[in-house]
Coordinates of C-alpha atoms in Angstrom, one line a residue:
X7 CA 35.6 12.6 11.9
X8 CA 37.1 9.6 13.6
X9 CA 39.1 12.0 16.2
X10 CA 36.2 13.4 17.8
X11 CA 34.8 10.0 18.3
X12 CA 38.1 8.7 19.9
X13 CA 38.9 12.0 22.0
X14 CA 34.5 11.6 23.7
X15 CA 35.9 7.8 24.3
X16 CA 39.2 9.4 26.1
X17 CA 37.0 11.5 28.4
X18 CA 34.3 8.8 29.2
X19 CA 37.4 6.6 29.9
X20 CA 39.1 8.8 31.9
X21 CA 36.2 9.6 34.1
X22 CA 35.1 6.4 34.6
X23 CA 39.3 6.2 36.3
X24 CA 38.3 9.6 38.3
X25 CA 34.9 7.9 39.4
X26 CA 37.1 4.6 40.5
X27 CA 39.7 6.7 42.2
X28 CA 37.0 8.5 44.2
X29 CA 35.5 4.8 45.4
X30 CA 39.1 3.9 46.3
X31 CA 39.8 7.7 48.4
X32 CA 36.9 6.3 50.2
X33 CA 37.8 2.7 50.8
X34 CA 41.2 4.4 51.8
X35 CA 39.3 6.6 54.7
X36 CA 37.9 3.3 55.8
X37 CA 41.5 1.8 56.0
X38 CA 40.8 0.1 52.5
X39 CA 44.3 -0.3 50.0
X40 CA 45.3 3.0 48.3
X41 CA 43.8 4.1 44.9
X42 CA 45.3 6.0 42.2
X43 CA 44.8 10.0 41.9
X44 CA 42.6 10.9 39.2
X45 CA 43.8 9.3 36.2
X46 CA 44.7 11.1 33.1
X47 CA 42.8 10.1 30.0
X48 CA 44.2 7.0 28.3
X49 CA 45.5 6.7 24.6
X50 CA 42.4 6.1 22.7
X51 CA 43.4 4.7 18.9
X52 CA 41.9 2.6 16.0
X53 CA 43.6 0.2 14.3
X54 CA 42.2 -1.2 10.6
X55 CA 42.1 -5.0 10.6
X56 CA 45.7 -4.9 8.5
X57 CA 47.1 -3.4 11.8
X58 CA 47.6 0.2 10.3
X59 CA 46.2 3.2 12.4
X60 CA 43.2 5.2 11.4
X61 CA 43.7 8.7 10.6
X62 CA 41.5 11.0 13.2
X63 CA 40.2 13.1 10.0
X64 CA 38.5 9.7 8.5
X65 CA 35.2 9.7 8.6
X66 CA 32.8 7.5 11.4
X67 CA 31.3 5.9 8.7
X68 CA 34.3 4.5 6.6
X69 CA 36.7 4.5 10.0
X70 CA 34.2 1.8 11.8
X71 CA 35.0 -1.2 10.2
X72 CA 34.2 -5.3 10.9
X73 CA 37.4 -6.3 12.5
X74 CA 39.5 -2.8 13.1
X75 CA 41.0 -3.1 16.4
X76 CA 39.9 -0.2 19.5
X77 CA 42.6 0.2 22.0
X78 CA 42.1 2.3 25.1
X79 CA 45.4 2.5 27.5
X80 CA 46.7 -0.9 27.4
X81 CA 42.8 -3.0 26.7
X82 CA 41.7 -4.2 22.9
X83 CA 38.4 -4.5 21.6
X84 CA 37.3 -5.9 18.3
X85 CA 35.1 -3.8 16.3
X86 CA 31.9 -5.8 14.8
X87 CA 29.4 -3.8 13.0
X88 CA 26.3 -4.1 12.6
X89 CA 26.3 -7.9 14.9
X90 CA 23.1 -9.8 14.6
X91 CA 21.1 -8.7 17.9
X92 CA 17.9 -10.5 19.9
X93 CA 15.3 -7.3 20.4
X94 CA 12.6 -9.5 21.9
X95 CA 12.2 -13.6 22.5
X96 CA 9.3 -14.6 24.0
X97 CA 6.9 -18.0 24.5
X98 CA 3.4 -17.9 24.9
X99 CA 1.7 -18.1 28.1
X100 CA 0.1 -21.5 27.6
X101 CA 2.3 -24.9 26.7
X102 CA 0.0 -27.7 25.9
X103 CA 1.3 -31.3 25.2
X104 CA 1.0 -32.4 21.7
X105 CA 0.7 -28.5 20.2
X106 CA 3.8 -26.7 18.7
X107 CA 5.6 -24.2 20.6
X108 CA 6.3 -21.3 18.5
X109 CA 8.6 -18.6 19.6
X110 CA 8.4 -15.1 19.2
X111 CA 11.6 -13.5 18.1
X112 CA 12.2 -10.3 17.0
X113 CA 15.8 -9.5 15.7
X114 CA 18.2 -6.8 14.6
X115 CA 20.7 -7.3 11.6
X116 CA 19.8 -10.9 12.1
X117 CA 16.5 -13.1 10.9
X118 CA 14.7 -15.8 13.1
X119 CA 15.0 -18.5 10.1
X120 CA 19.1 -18.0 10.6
X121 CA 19.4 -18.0 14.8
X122 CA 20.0 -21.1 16.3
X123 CA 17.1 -22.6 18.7
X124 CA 18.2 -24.8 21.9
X125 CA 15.3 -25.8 24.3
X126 CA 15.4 -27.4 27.8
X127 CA 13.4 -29.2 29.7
X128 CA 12.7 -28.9 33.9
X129 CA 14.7 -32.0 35.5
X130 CA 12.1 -33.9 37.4
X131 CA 13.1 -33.8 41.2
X132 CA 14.3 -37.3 42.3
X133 CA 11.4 -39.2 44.0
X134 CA 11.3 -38.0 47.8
X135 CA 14.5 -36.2 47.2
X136 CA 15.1 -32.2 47.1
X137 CA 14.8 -30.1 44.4
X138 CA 17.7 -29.7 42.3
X139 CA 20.8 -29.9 44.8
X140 CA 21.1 -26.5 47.3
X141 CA 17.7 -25.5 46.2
X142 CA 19.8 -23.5 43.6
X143 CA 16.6 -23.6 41.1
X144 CA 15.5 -25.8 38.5
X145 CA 18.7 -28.2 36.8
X146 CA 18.1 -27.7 32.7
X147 CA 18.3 -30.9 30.0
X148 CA 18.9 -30.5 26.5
X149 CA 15.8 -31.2 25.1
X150 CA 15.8 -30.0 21.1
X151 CA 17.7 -27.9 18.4
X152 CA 14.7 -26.7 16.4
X153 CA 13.1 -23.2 16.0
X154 CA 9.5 -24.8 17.0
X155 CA 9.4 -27.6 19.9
X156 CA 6.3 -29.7 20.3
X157 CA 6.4 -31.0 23.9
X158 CA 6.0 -34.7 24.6
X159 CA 3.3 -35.6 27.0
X160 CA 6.4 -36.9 28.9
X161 CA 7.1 -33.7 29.7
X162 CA 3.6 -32.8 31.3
X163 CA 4.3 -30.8 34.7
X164 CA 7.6 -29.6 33.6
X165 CA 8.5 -26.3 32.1
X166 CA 10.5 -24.7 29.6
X167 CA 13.3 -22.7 28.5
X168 CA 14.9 -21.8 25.2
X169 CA 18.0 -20.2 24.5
X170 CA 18.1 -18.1 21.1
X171 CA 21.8 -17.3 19.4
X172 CA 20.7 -14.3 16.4
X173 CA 22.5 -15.7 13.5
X174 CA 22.3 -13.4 9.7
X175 CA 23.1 -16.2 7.6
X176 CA 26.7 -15.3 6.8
X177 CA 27.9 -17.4 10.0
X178 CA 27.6 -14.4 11.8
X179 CA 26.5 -14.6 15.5
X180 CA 25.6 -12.5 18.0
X181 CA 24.7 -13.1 22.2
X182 CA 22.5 -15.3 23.2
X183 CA 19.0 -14.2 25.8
X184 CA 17.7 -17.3 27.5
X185 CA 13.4 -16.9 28.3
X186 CA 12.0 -19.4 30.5
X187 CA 8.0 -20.7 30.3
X188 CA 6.0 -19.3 32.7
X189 CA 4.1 -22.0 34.0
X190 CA 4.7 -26.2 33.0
X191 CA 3.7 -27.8 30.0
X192 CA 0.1 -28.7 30.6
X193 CA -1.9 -32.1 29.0
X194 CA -3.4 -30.9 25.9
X195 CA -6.8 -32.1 24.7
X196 CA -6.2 -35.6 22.3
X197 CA -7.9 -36.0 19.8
X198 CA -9.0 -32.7 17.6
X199 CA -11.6 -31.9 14.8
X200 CA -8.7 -30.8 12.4
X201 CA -6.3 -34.2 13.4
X202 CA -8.0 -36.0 10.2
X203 CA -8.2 -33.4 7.9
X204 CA -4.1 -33.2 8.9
X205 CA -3.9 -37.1 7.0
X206 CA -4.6 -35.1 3.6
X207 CA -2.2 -32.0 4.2
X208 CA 0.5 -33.7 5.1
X209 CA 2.6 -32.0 2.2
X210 CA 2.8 -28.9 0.6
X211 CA 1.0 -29.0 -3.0
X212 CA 3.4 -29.3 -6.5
X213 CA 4.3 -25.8 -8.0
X214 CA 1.2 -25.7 -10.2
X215 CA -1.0 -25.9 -7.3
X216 CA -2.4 -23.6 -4.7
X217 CA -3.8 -24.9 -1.3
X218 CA -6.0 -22.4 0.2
X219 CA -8.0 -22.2 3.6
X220 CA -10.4 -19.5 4.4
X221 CA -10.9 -19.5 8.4
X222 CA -13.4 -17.5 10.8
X223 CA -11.1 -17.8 13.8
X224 CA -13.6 -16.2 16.3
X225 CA -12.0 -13.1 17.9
X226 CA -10.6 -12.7 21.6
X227 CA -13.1 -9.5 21.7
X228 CA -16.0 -11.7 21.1
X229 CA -14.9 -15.2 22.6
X230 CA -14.2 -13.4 26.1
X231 CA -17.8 -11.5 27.1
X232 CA -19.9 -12.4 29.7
X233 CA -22.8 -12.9 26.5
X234 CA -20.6 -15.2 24.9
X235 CA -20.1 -17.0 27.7
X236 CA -23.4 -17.5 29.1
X237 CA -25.7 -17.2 26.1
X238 CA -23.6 -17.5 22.9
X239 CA -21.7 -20.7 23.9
X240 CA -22.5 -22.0 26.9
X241 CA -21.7 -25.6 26.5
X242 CA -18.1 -24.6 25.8
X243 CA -16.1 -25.1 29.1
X244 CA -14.5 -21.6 30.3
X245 CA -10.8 -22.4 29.6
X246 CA -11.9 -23.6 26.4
X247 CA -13.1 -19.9 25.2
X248 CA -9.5 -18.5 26.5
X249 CA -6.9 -16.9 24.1
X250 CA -3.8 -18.6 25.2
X251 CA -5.9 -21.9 24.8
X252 CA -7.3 -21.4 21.3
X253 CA -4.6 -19.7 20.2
X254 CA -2.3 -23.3 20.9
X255 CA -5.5 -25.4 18.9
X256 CA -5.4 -22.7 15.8
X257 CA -1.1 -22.6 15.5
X258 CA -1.1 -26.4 15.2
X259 CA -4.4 -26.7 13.1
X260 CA -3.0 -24.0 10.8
X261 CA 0.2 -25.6 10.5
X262 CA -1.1 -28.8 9.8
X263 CA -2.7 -27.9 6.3
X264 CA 0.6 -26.9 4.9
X265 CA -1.5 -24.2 2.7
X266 CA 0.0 -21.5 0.4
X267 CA -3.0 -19.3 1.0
X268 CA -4.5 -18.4 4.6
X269 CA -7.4 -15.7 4.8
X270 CA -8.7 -15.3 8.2
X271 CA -10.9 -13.6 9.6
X272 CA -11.8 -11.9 13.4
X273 CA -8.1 -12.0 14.0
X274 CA -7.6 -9.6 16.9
X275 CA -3.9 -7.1 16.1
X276 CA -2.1 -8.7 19.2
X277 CA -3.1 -12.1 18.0
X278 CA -1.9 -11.4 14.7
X279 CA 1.5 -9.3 15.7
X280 CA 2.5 -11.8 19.2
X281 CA 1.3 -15.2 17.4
X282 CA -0.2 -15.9 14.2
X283 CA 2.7 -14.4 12.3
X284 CA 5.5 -15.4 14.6
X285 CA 4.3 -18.9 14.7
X286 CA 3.6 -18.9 10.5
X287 CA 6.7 -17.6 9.7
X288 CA 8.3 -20.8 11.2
X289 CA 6.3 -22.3 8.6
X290 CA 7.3 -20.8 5.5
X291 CA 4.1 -18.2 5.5
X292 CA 4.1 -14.4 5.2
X293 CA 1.3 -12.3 7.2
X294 CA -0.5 -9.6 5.8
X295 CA -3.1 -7.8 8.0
X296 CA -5.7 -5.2 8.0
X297 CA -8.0 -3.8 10.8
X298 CA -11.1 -2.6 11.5
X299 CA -10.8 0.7 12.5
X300 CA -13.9 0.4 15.5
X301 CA -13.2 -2.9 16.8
X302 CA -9.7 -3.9 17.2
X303 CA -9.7 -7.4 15.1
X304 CA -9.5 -7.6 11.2
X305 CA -8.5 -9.6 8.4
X306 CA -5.4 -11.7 8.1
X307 CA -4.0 -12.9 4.7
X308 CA -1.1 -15.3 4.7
X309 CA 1.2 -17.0 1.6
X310 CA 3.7 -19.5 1.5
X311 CA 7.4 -17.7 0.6
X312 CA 8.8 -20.0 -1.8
X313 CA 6.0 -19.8 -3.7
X314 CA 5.0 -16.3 -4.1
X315 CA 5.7 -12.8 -3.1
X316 CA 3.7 -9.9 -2.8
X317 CA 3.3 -7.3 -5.4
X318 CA 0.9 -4.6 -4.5
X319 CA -1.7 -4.3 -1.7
X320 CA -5.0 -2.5 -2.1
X321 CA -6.8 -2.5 1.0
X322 CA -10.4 -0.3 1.6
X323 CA -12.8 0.0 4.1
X324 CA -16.1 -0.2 2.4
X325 CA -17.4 3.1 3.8
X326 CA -14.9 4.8 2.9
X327 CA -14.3 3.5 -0.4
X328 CA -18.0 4.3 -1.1
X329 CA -17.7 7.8 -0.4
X330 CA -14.3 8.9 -1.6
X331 CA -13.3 6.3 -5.1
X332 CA -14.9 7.7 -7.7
X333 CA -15.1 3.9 -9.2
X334 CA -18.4 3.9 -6.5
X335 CA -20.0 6.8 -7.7
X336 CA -22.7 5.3 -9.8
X337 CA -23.4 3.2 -6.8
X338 CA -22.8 6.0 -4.4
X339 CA -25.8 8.0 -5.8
X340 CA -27.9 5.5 -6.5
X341 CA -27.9 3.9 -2.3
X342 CA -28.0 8.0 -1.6
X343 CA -32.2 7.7 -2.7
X344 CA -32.0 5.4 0.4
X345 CA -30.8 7.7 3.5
X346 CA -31.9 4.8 6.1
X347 CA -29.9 2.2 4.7
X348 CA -27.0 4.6 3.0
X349 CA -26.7 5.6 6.7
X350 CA -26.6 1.8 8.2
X351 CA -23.8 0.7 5.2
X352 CA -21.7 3.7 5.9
X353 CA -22.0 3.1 10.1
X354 CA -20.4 -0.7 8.6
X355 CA -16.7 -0.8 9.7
X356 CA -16.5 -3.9 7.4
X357 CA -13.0 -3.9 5.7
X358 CA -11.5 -6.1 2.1
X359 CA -8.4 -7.1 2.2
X360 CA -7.0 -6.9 -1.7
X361 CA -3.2 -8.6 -2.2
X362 CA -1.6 -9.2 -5.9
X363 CA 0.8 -12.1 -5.5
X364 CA 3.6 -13.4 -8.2
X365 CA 4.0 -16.6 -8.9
X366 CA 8.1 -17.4 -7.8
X367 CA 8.8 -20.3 -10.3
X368 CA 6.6 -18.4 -13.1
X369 CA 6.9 -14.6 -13.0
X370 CA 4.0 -15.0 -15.9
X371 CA 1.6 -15.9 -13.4
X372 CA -0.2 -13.3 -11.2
X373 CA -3.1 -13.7 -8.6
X374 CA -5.4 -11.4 -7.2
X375 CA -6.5 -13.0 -3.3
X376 CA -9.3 -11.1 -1.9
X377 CA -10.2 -11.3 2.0
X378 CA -13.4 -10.2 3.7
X379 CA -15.9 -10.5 6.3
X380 CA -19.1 -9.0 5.5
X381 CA -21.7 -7.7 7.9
X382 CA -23.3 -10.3 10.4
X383 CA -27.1 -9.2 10.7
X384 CA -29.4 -12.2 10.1
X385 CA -32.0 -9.1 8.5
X386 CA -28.6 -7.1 7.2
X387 CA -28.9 -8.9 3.5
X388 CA -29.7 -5.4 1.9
X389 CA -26.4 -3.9 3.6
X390 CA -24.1 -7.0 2.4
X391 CA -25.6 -6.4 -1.0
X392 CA -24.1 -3.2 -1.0
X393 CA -20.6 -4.4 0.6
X394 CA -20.3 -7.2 -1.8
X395 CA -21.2 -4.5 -5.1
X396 CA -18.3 -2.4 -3.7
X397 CA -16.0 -5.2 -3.1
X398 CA -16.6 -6.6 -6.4
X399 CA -15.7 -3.4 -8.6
X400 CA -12.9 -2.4 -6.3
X401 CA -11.6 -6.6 -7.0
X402 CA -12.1 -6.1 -10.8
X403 CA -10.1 -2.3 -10.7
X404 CA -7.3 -4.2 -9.2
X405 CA -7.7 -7.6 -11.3
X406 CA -8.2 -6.1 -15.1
X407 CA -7.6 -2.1 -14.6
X408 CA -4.3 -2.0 -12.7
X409 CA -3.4 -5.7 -14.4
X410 CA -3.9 -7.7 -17.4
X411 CA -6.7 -9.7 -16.4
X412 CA -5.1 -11.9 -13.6
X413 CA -7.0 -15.0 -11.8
X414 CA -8.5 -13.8 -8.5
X415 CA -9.6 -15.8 -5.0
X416 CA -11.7 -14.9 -3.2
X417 CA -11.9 -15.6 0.6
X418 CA -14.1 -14.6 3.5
X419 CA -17.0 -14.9 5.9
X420 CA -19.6 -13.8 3.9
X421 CA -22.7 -14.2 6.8
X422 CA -24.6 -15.6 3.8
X423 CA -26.4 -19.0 2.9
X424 CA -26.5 -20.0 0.0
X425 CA -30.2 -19.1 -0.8
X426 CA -29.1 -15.3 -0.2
X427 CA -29.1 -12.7 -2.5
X428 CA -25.1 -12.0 -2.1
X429 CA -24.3 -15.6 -2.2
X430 CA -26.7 -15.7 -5.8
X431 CA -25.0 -12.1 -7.0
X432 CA -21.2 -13.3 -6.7
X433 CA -22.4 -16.9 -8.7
X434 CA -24.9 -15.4 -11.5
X435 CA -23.5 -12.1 -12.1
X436 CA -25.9 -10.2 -11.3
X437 CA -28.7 -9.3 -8.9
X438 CA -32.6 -8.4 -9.7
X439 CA -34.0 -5.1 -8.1
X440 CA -36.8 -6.8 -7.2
X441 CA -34.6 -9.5 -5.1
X442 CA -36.3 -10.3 -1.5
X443 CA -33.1 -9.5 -0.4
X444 CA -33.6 -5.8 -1.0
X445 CA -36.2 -5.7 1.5
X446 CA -34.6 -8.1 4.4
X447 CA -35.2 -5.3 6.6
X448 CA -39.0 -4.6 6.2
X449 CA -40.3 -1.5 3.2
X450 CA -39.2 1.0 5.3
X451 CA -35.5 -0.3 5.1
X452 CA -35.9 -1.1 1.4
X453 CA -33.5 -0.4 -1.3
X454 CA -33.9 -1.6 -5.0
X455 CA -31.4 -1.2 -7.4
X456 CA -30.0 -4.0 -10.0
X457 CA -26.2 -4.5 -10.0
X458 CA -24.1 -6.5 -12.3
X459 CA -20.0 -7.9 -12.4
X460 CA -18.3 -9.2 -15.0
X461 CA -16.6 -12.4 -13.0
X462 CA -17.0 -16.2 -14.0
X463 CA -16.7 -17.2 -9.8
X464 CA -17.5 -20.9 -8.4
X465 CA -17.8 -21.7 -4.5
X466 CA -14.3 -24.1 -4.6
X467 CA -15.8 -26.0 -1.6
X468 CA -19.1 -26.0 -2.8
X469 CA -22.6 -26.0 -0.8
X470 CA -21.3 -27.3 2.7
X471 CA -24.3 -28.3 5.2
X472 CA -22.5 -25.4 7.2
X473 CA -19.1 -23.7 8.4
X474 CA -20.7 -22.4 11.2
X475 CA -22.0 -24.3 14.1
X476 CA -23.2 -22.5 17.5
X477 CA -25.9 -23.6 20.1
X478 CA -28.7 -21.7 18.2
X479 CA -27.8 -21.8 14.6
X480 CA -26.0 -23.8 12.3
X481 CA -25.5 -22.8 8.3
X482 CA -22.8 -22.2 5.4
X483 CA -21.8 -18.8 5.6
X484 CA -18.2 -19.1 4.2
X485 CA -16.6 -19.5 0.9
X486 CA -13.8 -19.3 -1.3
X487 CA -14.5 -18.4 -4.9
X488 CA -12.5 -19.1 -7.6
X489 CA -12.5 -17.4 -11.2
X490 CA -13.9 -21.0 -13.0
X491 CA -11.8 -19.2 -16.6
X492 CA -8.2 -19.5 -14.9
X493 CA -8.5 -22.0 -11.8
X494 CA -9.9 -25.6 -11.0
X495 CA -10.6 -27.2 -8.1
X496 CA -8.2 -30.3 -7.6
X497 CA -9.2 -31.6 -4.4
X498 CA -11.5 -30.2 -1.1
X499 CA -10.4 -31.0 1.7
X500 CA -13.9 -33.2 3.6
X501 CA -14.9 -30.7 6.5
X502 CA -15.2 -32.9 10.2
X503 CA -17.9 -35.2 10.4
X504 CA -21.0 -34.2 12.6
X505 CA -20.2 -36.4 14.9
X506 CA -17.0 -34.8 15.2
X507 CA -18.5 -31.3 15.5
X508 CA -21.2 -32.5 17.9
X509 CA -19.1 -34.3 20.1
X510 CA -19.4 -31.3 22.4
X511 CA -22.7 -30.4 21.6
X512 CA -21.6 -27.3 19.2
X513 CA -18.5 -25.0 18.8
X514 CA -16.0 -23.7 19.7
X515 CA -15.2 -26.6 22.1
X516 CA -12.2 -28.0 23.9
X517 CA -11.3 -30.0 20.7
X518 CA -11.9 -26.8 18.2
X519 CA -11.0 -23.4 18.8
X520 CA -13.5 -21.3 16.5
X521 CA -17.6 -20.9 16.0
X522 CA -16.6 -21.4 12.3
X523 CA -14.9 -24.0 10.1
X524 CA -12.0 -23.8 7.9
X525 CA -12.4 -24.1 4.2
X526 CA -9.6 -26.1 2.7
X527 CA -9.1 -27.1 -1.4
X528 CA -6.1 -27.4 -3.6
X529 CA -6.4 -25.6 -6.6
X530 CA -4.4 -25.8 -9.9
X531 CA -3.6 -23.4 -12.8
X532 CA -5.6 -23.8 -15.9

């Protein structure tokens, strides 16, 4: 009841007076002005918004309302419930010239795409002259109303600070928090491997389209060891392997495509939870994500709002699946003949990401987008063999068991070429026991089995030279596949030219933030 509420607000009032009173005593000993004796508790009463009391015996719940009236003694407060509140607001480490600036704000009763954004630039100090006047800190301009800045090069040297109001969309507003960069904007690269590929994304695709990117976007946990470093990429300068660095390259070459489709790959949780999805959501694109349980990176899957939502998800581990879905069985006892490679498959923490999206102008039309990133070993092929087996029937339980037959997509890094046994499976069909792929491992690793699907699937992008370009190896080893009975390919986007990609002898570089590639193409409905 409201009267137990009120009479706890009496007390706390009341001894908040005793505790003042006390203060005062003492000030008095000191030869301070008098203070009051202990107060008595004030008149504690709630008025609804039409000026009527509320009865103590209402309840909190119905008593509590948007616009009652609290009155303690002689002070008023106005009730809000529920106001739109900032939980966190914060900007990324690095602030590079030319690359959006994409705030992370988390909000209760309130959503980001509804708060109002004001940023502000450091005033440069007058030439010769002091700092702002007093040395009272840095003086603020106004420098744009948006919730994503891109910073001029004019503003190289300066830093930042953004004031977010939470708004809920009904023109209610709550109090502002004010975060402020923690270093200057710095100069950002120029020109990029993904700028041109930008001059044909310019625009979202028409309603019967679907523009979708597959991306390996190289993990933090990889990009950051000492191997990487001095064996795996040495020709990339240090602060080019950094996260805060790539992570500025990947928002704005992400951004750029305008896609209704993302699957990524090696995308580490905290790059996932504190930037990839704060930064997409500006951009009209909902994050999905699934980890690996050993290694702390995993798949990302993103789609554009307006044109989809999400229906179901059926994520696996491949492992796991294997073991416990009784849809692997068959497959299950026939790798069990093989203990040294059952072993090696089931060590895998390889993971497929599964999400069944609706169509939001045509409830009709259903997709099934599948995500992966199958096992890197250049002699592994008999192991992704077995992945891409299990990934397949798990994709066609979801696609034609649990619905009607629905288109499906699928995305990944497959570490296969396309003279490879899994690349050859997922196009024909099906897959000889006799395939040299079987024995990629040497005859004591060998395991021989023939294995069939039922999909119709086409690589959208084709046969590229390759996605992946490093110091010591360069091939195609990632794909999007398309179901050729429901989808065509309307346009692919042209990958960077070599000279592009061998501007700094191999990737990642300065200009490009991953090992890999992204795969781009617009597809359309059939």
């Amino acid at each position: 009841p409201l009267g137990r509420a009120l009479a706890r607000i009496a007390t706390n009032a009341a001894k908040g007076h005793t505790k003042a009173a006390k203060k005062s005593k003492k000030a008095r000993a000191e030869g301070g002005p008098a203070g009051e004796a202990a107060a008595v508790a004030p008149a504690v009463r709630l008025f609804s918004r039409d000026g009527e009391a509320v009865a103590e015996e209402v309840p909190n719940a119905a008593a509590w309302q948007d616009g009652a009236v609290l009155q303690i003694g002689e002070a008023q407060y106005r009730v809000e419930r529920n106001p739109p509140a900032l939980t966190e607001l914060q900007l990324p480490r690095s602030l590079l010239a030319g690359f959006p600036v994409c705030p992370k704000v988390s909000a209760e009763f309130a959503a980001p795409q509804h708060c109002l954004f004001r940023w502000y630039r450091e005033q440069r100090p007058a030439a010769g002259g002091e700092a702002a006047a007093g040395g009272a800190g840095p003086a603020w301009v106004e420098a744009a109303a948006e919730r994503v800045f891109t910073p001029s090069n004019a503003l190289v040297g300066l830093r930042l600070k953004l004031r977010c109001t939470p708004g809920d969309g009904a023109q209610r507003y709550g109090p502002s928090l004010e975060v402020e960069s923690s270093g200057p904007v710095e100069a950002g690269p120029g020109a990029c491997t993904f700028d041109s590929r930008h001059l044909y994304t310019k625009k979202v695709c028409g309603a019967g389209s679907i523009r979708a990117v597959s991306y390996n976007i190289l993990a933090d946990t990889y990009a950051q060891t000492e191997f990487s470093r001095t064996v795996l990429y040495p020709y990339c300068a240090p602060y080019a392997l950094e996260l805060d660095y790539r992570q500025n390259l990947l928002k704005k070459e992400l951004a750029g495509y305008s896609a209704d489709l993302i699957c990524l790959q090696e995308v580490d949780k905290a790059v996932f939870v504190d930037s990839l999805a704060p930064a997409l959501d500006a951009f009209g694109l909902e994050g999905l994500f699934k980890i690996k349980e050993k290694q702390h990176e995993g798949l990302a899957t993103f789609y554009r709002r307006d044109k989809f939502s999400l229906l179901t998800q059926h994520d696996i581990a491949f492992s796991e699946a294997l073991l416990s879905d009784p849809l692997h069985k068959e497959l299950c006892d026939k790798l069990a003949k093989y203990p040294l490679v059952q072993e090696k498959v089931l060590q895998r923490s390889s993971v497929l990401q599964v999400s069944v999206l609706q169509s939001t102008t045509d409830p009709s039309r259903k997709i099934c987008v599948a995500n992966t990133h199958l096992y890197w070993h250049p002699k592994g092929g008999n192991i992704r063999l077995i992945q891409i087996a299990v990934a397949l029937s798990h994709i066609k339980h979801v696609a034609c068991d649990l619905y009607h037959s629905i288109p499906i997509v699928f995305c990944g890094d497959f570490n296969s070429t396309p003279s490879s046994g899994t690349y050859s499976f997922i196009n024909s069909g099906g897959i000889a026991e006799d395939h040299e792929d079987w024995v990629s491992n040497g005859e004591e690793e060998r395991c021989s089995m023939s294995l069939s699907h039922p999909f119709k699937l086409i690589s959208a992008c084709g046969e590229p030279a390759y996605t992946n370009y490093v110091g010591g190896f360069h091939g195609c080893l990632d794909y999007i596949f398309i179901d050729k009975n429901a989808l065509d390919v309307e346009q692919v986007i042209p990958l960077p030219s070599h000279e592009e990609v061998t501007t700094h002898q191999a990737l990642p570089s300065v200009s490009h933030p991953s090992d890999h590639i992204a795969l781009i193409c617009d597809l359309k409905w059939k």
